[in-house]
């Protein structure tokens, strides 16, 4: 089961590598669900697939350590994969699937983890410490929740929901920290490690757009007025690295996310509480939802997984070699804030 699913994901990721000649905006205007046929989640890794993958990579990679930081509401282990070569090095945290129905970022994180055990990771790990929390919300990712998912769109036995098992939004729980998943993140990652940077990886609706061109994703730095100016500037530098890496592919289109300033959201709360430079990255589309406009067909998966891998590799490299410190943040002044474009409305 794992091999067949991982084979599908590997093929999806490999395919975009040959797309350098694809016209610009290919991701933003790429294949989407047209309301016909079934939305399937069969190509996505299950929680069990992820756990098995992490354990195998831990056994294969000398530099990697795998830690269980807590359990979900339903008792699933929450994993932290970490590469710490020197405590004095800057440290970046990559966080995926606070929302269980936003999984392609986790698939990308898995590819990134695998790459760190190959020649592609050589040199990078000497200059940066890397922490990866893939799938903070495994109960939502597996649809193992205490509320009805009858209205969700995906076909088959597995639904994925934004919320955790008791219907809580983990990305609104970073102040009170009521849920065990957010407690584990704060107590056993954020308070335990000296984190300098964090990218919080999400998905958004399928019709987010700049004018009438769908974006492949959108980014945003902390917008709470309580964030230190230096933290905000470093967050903008992190965004500059991501923007340059994705924009240079010729097939990505990024916009500025229209996000709020609440500190219950990780992008804002972590910047204030821990002085971490944070960046939100909202990839296009979701795996499952009760709004049809939010769901994206599997044909776009390869582009978006690849976009995640590019984001993680580029930021790790920029922090490791110090080039992030000279990243030009002026693009933020002209980066369009995305809107919404559904040609059928």
Coordinates of C-alpha atoms in Angstrom, one line a residue:
X1 CA 0.0 0.0 0.0
X2 CA 2.7 2.4 1.0
X3 CA 4.9 1.6 -2.0
X4 CA 2.1 2.1 -4.5
X5 CA 1.0 5.4 -3.0
X6 CA 4.5 6.7 -2.6
X7 CA 5.1 5.7 -6.3
X8 CA 2.2 7.8 -7.4
X9 CA 3.5 10.8 -5.4
X10 CA 7.0 10.3 -6.7
X11 CA 5.7 10.4 -10.3
X12 CA 3.7 13.5 -9.6
X13 CA 6.7 15.3 -8.1
X14 CA 9.1 14.2 -10.9
X15 CA 6.9 15.3 -13.7
X16 CA 7.1 19.1 -13.2
X17 CA 10.9 18.9 -13.4
X18 CA 10.6 18.7 -17.1
X19 CA 8.2 21.6 -17.3
X20 CA 10.6 24.5 -17.7
X21 CA 9.1 25.3 -21.1
X22 CA 5.5 25.4 -19.8
X23 CA 4.0 28.9 -20.2
X24 CA 4.0 31.1 -17.2
X25 CA 1.1 30.7 -14.8
X26 CA 0.8 27.0 -15.6
X27 CA 0.1 26.2 -11.9
X28 CA -2.3 29.1 -11.4
X29 CA -4.2 28.2 -14.5
X30 CA -3.5 24.4 -14.3
X31 CA -6.0 21.6 -14.3
X32 CA -8.8 22.0 -11.7
X33 CA -11.8 20.1 -10.8
X34 CA -14.7 21.0 -13.1
X35 CA -17.4 19.5 -11.0
X36 CA -17.5 16.3 -13.1
X37 CA -16.4 12.9 -11.9
X38 CA -15.1 12.1 -8.4
X39 CA -12.7 13.9 -6.2
X40 CA -10.4 11.2 -4.8
X41 CA -8.0 11.1 -1.9
X42 CA -6.5 7.7 -2.7
X43 CA -3.3 9.2 -4.0
X44 CA -2.5 10.9 -0.6
X45 CA -0.4 9.3 2.1
X46 CA -2.3 8.1 5.1
X47 CA -1.1 8.8 8.6
X48 CA 0.2 5.2 8.8
X49 CA 2.1 5.8 5.5
X50 CA 3.7 9.0 7.0
X51 CA 4.6 7.2 10.3
X52 CA 6.2 4.3 8.4
X53 CA 8.1 6.7 6.1
X54 CA 9.5 8.7 8.9
X55 CA 10.7 5.7 10.8
X56 CA 12.4 4.3 7.7
X57 CA 14.1 7.6 7.0
X58 CA 15.2 7.8 10.6
X59 CA 16.8 4.4 10.2
X60 CA 18.5 5.4 7.0
X61 CA 19.7 8.9 7.8
X62 CA 22.5 9.3 10.3
X63 CA 21.9 13.0 10.7
X64 CA 18.1 12.7 11.3
X65 CA 16.4 12.2 14.6
X66 CA 12.8 11.3 15.0
X67 CA 10.9 12.5 18.1
X68 CA 7.3 12.0 19.3
X69 CA 6.2 15.3 20.7
X70 CA 2.8 14.3 21.9
X71 CA -0.5 12.7 20.8
X72 CA -3.6 13.9 19.0
X73 CA -7.0 13.8 20.6
X74 CA -7.5 10.2 19.2
X75 CA -4.1 9.1 20.5
X76 CA -2.0 9.3 17.3
X77 CA 1.7 10.1 17.8
X78 CA 2.7 13.6 16.6
X79 CA 6.1 13.5 15.0
X80 CA 9.1 15.9 14.8
X81 CA 11.9 15.1 12.3
X82 CA 15.0 17.1 13.2
X83 CA 18.5 17.7 11.8
X84 CA 20.6 19.5 14.4
X85 CA 24.3 19.7 13.4
X86 CA 25.3 22.7 15.6
X87 CA 23.0 24.3 18.3
X88 CA 24.6 27.7 17.3
X89 CA 23.3 27.4 13.7
X90 CA 20.1 29.2 12.8
X91 CA 17.1 26.9 13.0
X92 CA 14.0 26.7 10.8
X93 CA 10.7 25.0 11.5
X94 CA 8.5 23.7 8.8
X95 CA 4.9 23.0 9.9
X96 CA 2.3 21.3 7.8
X97 CA -1.3 20.2 8.1
X98 CA -2.6 22.1 11.0
X99 CA -5.7 21.7 8.9
X100 CA -6.2 18.1 8.0
X101 CA -7.6 18.7 4.5
X102 CA -4.5 20.6 3.4
X103 CA -2.2 17.7 2.6
X104 CA -0.1 18.3 -0.5
X105 CA 2.3 20.4 1.7
X106 CA 2.9 17.2 3.8
X107 CA 3.6 15.2 0.6
X108 CA 6.2 17.9 -0.3
X109 CA 7.7 17.8 3.2
X110 CA 8.1 14.1 2.9
X111 CA 10.0 14.5 -0.4
X112 CA 12.2 17.2 1.3
X113 CA 12.9 14.9 4.2
X114 CA 14.0 12.2 1.7
X115 CA 16.2 14.6 -0.1
X116 CA 18.0 15.6 3.1
X117 CA 19.3 12.0 3.2
X118 CA 20.9 12.2 -0.2
X119 CA 23.5 14.3 -1.9
X120 CA 20.9 17.1 -2.4
X121 CA 21.2 17.7 1.4
X122 CA 24.9 17.8 1.5
X123 CA 26.4 21.0 2.7
X124 CA 23.0 22.5 3.7
X125 CA 22.9 20.7 7.0
X126 CA 26.3 22.1 8.1
X127 CA 24.8 25.6 8.2
X128 CA 21.2 25.3 9.4
X129 CA 19.2 23.2 11.8
X130 CA 16.0 21.9 10.4
X131 CA 12.8 20.9 12.2
X132 CA 9.8 19.4 10.4
X133 CA 6.4 18.8 12.0
X134 CA 4.5 17.0 9.2
X135 CA 0.8 16.5 9.9
X136 CA 0.0 18.3 13.1
X137 CA -3.6 17.2 12.7
X138 CA -3.6 13.5 11.9
X139 CA -7.1 12.9 13.2
X140 CA -8.5 15.5 10.7
X141 CA -6.2 14.1 8.0
X142 CA -7.8 10.7 8.5
X143 CA -11.3 11.9 9.0
X144 CA -11.3 10.3 12.4
X145 CA -13.5 13.0 14.0
X146 CA -16.5 13.3 16.3
X147 CA -18.7 15.2 13.8
X148 CA -20.4 14.4 10.6
X149 CA -18.5 14.6 7.3
X150 CA -21.5 13.8 5.2
X151 CA -21.2 17.1 3.3
X152 CA -17.6 16.6 2.3
X153 CA -16.9 16.1 -1.4
X154 CA -14.2 13.5 -1.7
X155 CA -15.3 10.1 -3.0
X156 CA -14.4 6.9 -1.1
X157 CA -13.7 5.9 2.5
X158 CA -11.4 8.6 3.5
X159 CA -12.4 12.2 4.1
X160 CA -10.0 15.0 5.3
X161 CA -11.3 17.8 7.5
X162 CA -9.9 21.2 8.4
X163 CA -10.7 20.6 12.1
X164 CA -9.3 18.2 14.7
X165 CA -11.3 15.4 16.2
X166 CA -13.4 17.6 18.4
X167 CA -14.0 20.3 15.7
X168 CA -11.3 22.7 16.8
X169 CA -9.3 24.8 14.4
X170 CA -5.7 24.3 15.5
X171 CA -4.6 27.5 13.8
X172 CA -6.8 29.5 16.1
X173 CA -5.5 27.9 19.3
X174 CA -2.0 29.4 19.6
X175 CA -2.9 31.6 22.6
X176 CA -5.2 29.5 24.8
X177 CA -3.6 26.2 23.6
X178 CA -6.6 24.0 24.6
X179 CA -6.0 21.2 22.1
X180 CA -3.3 18.5 22.7
X181 CA -1.9 19.0 19.3
X182 CA -1.1 22.7 19.8
X183 CA 0.1 22.0 23.4
X184 CA 2.6 19.5 22.0
X185 CA 3.8 22.0 19.4
X186 CA 4.4 24.7 21.9
X187 CA 5.7 22.7 24.8
X188 CA 7.9 20.2 23.0
X189 CA 9.0 22.2 19.9
X190 CA 8.7 25.9 20.3
X191 CA 9.7 26.0 23.9
X192 CA 12.3 23.3 23.5
X193 CA 14.3 24.5 20.6
X194 CA 15.7 27.9 19.7
X195 CA 13.7 28.5 16.5
X196 CA 14.7 31.5 14.3
X197 CA 12.4 30.9 11.3
X198 CA 9.1 29.2 10.7
X199 CA 7.1 28.5 7.5
X200 CA 3.5 27.5 8.2
X201 CA 2.3 25.6 5.1
X202 CA -1.4 25.6 4.2
X203 CA -3.9 25.4 1.3
X204 CA -6.5 27.8 0.2
X205 CA -9.4 27.8 -2.2
X206 CA -9.0 26.8 -5.9
X207 CA -10.1 30.2 -7.2
X208 CA -7.8 32.6 -5.4
X209 CA -6.5 34.9 -8.1
X210 CA -4.7 38.0 -9.2
X211 CA -7.2 39.7 -11.5
X212 CA -8.4 36.8 -13.6
X213 CA -5.4 34.6 -13.2
X214 CA -5.5 31.9 -10.5
X215 CA -2.5 31.9 -8.2
X216 CA -0.4 28.8 -7.4
X217 CA -0.2 30.2 -3.8
X218 CA 0.0 33.2 -1.6
X219 CA 2.4 34.3 1.2
X220 CA 2.2 36.7 4.1
X221 CA 4.5 37.8 7.0
X222 CA 3.2 38.6 10.6
X223 CA 0.7 41.5 10.5
X224 CA 0.0 41.9 14.2
X225 CA 1.2 45.3 15.4
X226 CA 2.8 43.6 18.4
X227 CA 5.4 41.9 16.4
X228 CA 8.9 43.3 16.7
X229 CA 10.0 45.3 13.6
X230 CA 13.2 43.2 13.2
X231 CA 11.1 40.0 13.3
X232 CA 8.8 41.3 10.6
X233 CA 11.7 42.3 8.4
X234 CA 13.3 38.9 8.8
X235 CA 9.9 37.4 7.9
X236 CA 9.8 39.5 4.8
X237 CA 13.3 38.2 3.9
X238 CA 12.0 34.6 4.3
X239 CA 9.2 35.5 1.9
X240 CA 11.6 37.0 -0.6
X241 CA 13.5 33.8 -0.8
X242 CA 10.3 31.9 -1.4
X243 CA 9.0 34.3 -3.9
X244 CA 12.2 34.4 -5.9
X245 CA 12.5 30.6 -5.9
X246 CA 8.9 30.0 -7.1
X247 CA 8.7 32.9 -9.5
X248 CA 11.9 31.8 -11.2
X249 CA 10.3 28.5 -12.2
X250 CA 8.2 30.2 -14.8
X251 CA 5.1 28.3 -13.8
X252 CA 4.3 29.6 -10.4
X253 CA 2.2 32.7 -9.6
X254 CA 2.2 34.0 -6.1
X255 CA 0.1 36.7 -4.5
X256 CA -0.1 38.4 -1.2
X257 CA -2.4 36.7 1.2
X258 CA -5.2 38.8 2.7
X259 CA -4.7 37.6 6.3
X260 CA -5.7 39.1 9.7
X261 CA -3.7 40.2 12.7
X262 CA -5.1 37.8 15.4
X263 CA -2.3 36.3 17.5
X264 CA -4.3 33.0 17.8
X265 CA -2.9 32.3 14.3
X266 CA 0.6 30.8 14.3
X267 CA 2.0 33.4 11.8
X268 CA 1.2 36.2 14.3
X269 CA 1.3 34.5 17.7
X270 CA 4.7 32.7 17.3
X271 CA 6.3 35.9 16.0
X272 CA 5.2 37.8 19.2
X273 CA 5.7 35.1 21.8
X274 CA 9.0 33.6 20.5
X275 CA 10.5 36.3 18.3
X276 CA 10.4 33.9 15.4
X277 CA 10.4 35.1 11.8
X278 CA 7.3 33.5 10.4
X279 CA 5.8 33.1 6.9
X280 CA 2.5 31.8 5.9
X281 CA 2.4 29.9 2.5
X282 CA -1.1 29.1 1.2
X283 CA -0.9 26.7 -1.7
X284 CA -3.7 26.5 -4.2
X285 CA -6.7 24.2 -3.6
X286 CA -7.6 21.6 -0.9
X287 CA -7.9 17.8 -0.9
X288 CA -11.5 17.8 0.5
X289 CA -14.1 20.3 1.7
X290 CA -17.8 21.0 1.8
X291 CA -17.3 24.0 -0.5
X292 CA -16.8 22.9 -4.1
X293 CA -14.9 26.1 -4.8
X294 CA -12.2 25.1 -2.4
X295 CA -11.4 21.6 -3.8
X296 CA -8.8 21.0 -6.4
X297 CA -8.5 17.8 -8.5
X298 CA -5.6 15.4 -8.2
X299 CA -4.2 16.4 -11.7
X300 CA -2.7 19.6 -10.1
X301 CA -1.0 17.7 -7.3
X302 CA 2.4 17.3 -8.9
X303 CA 2.8 21.1 -9.5
X304 CA 1.9 21.9 -5.9
X305 CA 4.0 19.2 -4.3
X306 CA 6.9 20.4 -6.3
X307 CA 6.2 24.0 -5.3
X308 CA 6.4 22.9 -1.6
X309 CA 9.7 21.1 -2.2
X310 CA 11.2 24.2 -3.9
X311 CA 10.1 26.3 -1.0
X312 CA 11.6 24.1 1.7
X313 CA 14.9 23.6 -0.2
X314 CA 15.4 27.2 -1.2
X315 CA 14.8 28.6 2.3
X316 CA 17.0 25.9 4.0
X317 CA 19.8 26.8 1.5
X318 CA 19.4 30.5 2.0
X319 CA 19.6 30.3 5.7
X320 CA 22.5 27.8 5.6
X321 CA 24.7 30.0 3.3
X322 CA 23.5 33.3 4.9
X323 CA 22.1 34.8 1.7
X324 CA 18.8 35.3 3.4
X325 CA 20.3 38.2 5.2
X326 CA 20.6 40.2 2.0
X327 CA 17.3 39.1 0.5
X328 CA 15.5 42.1 -1.2
X329 CA 12.2 42.7 0.5
X330 CA 11.1 45.5 -1.8
X331 CA 8.9 43.2 -3.9
X332 CA 6.4 43.2 -1.0
X333 CA 5.6 46.8 -1.8
X334 CA 4.2 45.9 -5.2
X335 CA 3.1 42.2 -4.7
X336 CA -0.7 42.2 -5.5
X337 CA -3.1 41.1 -2.8
X338 CA -5.0 38.1 -4.3
X339 CA -8.7 38.2 -4.7
X340 CA -11.2 35.6 -6.0
X341 CA -12.0 34.7 -9.5
X342 CA -14.6 32.0 -10.5
X343 CA -15.4 32.3 -14.2
X344 CA -18.7 30.4 -13.6
X345 CA -20.0 33.0 -11.1

